[in-house]
PDB file of C-alpha atoms in Angstrom:
ATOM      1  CA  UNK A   1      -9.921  15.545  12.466  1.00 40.00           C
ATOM      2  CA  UNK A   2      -7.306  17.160  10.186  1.00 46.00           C
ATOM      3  CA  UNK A   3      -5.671  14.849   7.632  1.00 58.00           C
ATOM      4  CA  UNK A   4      -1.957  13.479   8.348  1.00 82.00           C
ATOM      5  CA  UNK A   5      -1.173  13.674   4.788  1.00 91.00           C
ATOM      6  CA  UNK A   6       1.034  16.954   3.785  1.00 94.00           C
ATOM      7  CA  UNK A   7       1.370  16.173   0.773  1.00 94.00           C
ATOM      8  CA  UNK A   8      -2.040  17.072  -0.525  1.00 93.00           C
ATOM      9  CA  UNK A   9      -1.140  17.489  -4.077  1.00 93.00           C
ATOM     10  CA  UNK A  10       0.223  14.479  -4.697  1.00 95.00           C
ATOM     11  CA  UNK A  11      -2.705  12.641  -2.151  1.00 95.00           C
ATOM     12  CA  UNK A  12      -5.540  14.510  -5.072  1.00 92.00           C
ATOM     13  CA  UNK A  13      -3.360  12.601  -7.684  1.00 92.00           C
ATOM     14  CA  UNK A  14      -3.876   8.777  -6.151  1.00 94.00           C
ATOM     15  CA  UNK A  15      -6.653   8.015  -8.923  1.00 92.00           C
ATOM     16  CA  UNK A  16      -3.847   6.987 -11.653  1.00 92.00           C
ATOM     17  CA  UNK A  17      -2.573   4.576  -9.079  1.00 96.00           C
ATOM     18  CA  UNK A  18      -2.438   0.858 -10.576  1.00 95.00           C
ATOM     19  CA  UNK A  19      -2.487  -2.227  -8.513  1.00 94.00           C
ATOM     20  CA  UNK A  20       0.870  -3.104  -9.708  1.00 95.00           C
ATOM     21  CA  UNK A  21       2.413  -0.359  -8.493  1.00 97.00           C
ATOM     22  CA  UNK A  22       1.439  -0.713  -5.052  1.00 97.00           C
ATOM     23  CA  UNK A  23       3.109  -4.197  -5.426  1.00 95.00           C
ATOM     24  CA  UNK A  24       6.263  -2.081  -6.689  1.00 97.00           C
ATOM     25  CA  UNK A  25       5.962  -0.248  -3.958  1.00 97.00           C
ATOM     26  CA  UNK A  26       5.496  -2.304  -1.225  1.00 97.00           C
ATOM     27  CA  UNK A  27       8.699  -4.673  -2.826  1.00 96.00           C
ATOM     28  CA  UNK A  28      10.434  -1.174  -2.497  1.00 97.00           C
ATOM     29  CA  UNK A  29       9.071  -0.802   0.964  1.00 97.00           C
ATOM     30  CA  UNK A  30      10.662  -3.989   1.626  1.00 96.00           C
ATOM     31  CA  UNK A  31       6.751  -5.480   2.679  1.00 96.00           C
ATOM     32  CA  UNK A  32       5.846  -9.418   1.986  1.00 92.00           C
ATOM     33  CA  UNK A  33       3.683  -8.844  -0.959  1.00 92.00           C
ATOM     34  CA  UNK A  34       1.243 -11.794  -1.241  1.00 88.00           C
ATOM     35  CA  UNK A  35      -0.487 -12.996  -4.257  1.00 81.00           C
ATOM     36  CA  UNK A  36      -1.205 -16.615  -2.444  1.00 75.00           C
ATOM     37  CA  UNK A  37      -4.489 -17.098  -0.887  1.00 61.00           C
ATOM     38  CA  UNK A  38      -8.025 -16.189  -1.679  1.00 59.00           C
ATOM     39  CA  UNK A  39      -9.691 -15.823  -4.352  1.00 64.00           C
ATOM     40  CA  UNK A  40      -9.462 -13.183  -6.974  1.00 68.00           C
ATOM     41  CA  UNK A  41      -6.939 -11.152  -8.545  1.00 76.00           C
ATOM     42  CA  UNK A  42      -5.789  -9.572  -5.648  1.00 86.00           C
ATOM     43  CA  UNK A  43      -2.816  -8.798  -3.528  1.00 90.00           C
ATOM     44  CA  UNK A  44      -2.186  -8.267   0.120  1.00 91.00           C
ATOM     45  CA  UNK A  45       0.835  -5.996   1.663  1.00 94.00           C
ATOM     46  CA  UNK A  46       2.328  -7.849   4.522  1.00 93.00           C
ATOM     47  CA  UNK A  47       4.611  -7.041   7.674  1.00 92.00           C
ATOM     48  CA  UNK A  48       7.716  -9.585   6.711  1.00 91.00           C
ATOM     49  CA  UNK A  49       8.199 -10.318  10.230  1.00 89.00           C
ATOM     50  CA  UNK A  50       5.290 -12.475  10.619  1.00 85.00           C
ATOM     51  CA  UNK A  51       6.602 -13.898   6.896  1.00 76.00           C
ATOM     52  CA  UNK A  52       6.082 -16.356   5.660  1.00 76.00           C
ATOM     53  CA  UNK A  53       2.902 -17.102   8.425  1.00 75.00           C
ATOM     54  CA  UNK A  54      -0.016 -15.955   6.356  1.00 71.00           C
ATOM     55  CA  UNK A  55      -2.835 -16.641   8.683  1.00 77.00           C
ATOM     56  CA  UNK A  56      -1.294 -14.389  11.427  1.00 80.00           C
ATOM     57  CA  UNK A  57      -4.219 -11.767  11.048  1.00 85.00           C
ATOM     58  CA  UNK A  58      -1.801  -9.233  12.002  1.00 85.00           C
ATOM     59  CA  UNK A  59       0.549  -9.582   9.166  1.00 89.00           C
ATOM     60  CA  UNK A  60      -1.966  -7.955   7.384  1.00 90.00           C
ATOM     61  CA  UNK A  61      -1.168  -4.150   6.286  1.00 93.00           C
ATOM     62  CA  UNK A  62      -3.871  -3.500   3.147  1.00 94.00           C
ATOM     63  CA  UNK A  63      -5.463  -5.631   0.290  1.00 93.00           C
ATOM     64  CA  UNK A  64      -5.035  -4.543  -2.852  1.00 94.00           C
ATOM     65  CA  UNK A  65      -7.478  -5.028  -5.477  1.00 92.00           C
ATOM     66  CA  UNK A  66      -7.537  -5.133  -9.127  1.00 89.00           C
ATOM     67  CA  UNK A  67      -9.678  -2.885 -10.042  1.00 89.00           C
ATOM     68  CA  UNK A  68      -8.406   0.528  -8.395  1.00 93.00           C
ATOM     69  CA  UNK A  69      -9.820   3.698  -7.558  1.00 92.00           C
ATOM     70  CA  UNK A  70      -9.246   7.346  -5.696  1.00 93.00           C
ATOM     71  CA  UNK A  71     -10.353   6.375  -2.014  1.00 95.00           C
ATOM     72  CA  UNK A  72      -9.338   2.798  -2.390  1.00 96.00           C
ATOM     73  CA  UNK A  73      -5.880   3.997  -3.369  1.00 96.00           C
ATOM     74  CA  UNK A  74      -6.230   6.587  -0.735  1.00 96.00           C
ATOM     75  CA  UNK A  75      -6.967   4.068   2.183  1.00 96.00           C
ATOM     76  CA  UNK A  76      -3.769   1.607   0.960  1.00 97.00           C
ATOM     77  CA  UNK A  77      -2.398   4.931   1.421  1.00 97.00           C
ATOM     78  CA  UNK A  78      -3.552   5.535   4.746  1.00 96.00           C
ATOM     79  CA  UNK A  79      -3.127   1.868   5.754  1.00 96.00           C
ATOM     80  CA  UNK A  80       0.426   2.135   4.895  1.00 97.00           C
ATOM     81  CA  UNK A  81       0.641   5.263   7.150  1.00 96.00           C
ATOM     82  CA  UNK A  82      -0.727   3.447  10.290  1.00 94.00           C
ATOM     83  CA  UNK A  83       1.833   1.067  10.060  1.00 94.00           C
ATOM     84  CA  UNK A  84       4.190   3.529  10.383  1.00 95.00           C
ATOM     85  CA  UNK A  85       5.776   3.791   6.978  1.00 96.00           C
ATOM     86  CA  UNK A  86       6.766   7.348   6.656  1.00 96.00           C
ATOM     87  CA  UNK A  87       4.425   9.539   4.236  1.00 96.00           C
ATOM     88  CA  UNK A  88       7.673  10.626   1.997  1.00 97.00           C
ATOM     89  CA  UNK A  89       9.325   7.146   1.883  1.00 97.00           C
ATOM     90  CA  UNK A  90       5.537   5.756   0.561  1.00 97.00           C
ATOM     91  CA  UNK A  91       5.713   8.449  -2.503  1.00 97.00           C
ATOM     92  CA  UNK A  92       9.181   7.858  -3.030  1.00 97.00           C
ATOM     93  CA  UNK A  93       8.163   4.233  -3.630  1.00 98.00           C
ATOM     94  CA  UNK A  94       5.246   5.084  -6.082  1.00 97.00           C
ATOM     95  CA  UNK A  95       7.744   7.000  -8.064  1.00 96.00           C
ATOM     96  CA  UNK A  96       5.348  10.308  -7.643  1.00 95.00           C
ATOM     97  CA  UNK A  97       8.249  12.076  -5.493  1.00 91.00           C
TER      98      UNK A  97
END
């Protein structure tokens, strides 16, 4: 299966990704981001329609974790893309574009 991303450049470059700038980005996105709930230091990207019912599972978009890496960032990433977020519009909020 090919990838979806076109941007592969930029995809190679997800490893200096930070946790708070997926929350940046999702604010930007105009997603519920969630730092209620759990335990931990993460965060969780949420579809604000189903705000502010946390428990509806499929509010859910990606968790975000504290300690980031390359495929984690790259499966926000791709988590971001299934909900139908548009690949340029999820750069533009990471400032990379």
């Amino acid at each position: 299966m090919a990838s979806p991303i076109s941007r592969k450049d930029l995809w190679q470059s997800l490893d200096h990704i930070k946790a708070r700038n997926w929350e940046k980005a999702g604010e930007h996105l105009r997603l519920w981001v969630d730092h209620q709930g759990g335990k931990g230091s993460h965060c969780v990207l949420r579809d604000p329609k189903y705000y502010p019912d946390s428990s509806d599972l499929r509010s859910l978009i990606a968790t975000v974790q504290k300690d980031l890496y390359k495929q984690s960032n790259q499966s926000i990433f791709k988590h971001l893309l299934g909900f139908g977020i548009p690949e340029n519009d999820i750069w533009r909020a990471l400032k990379m574009l």
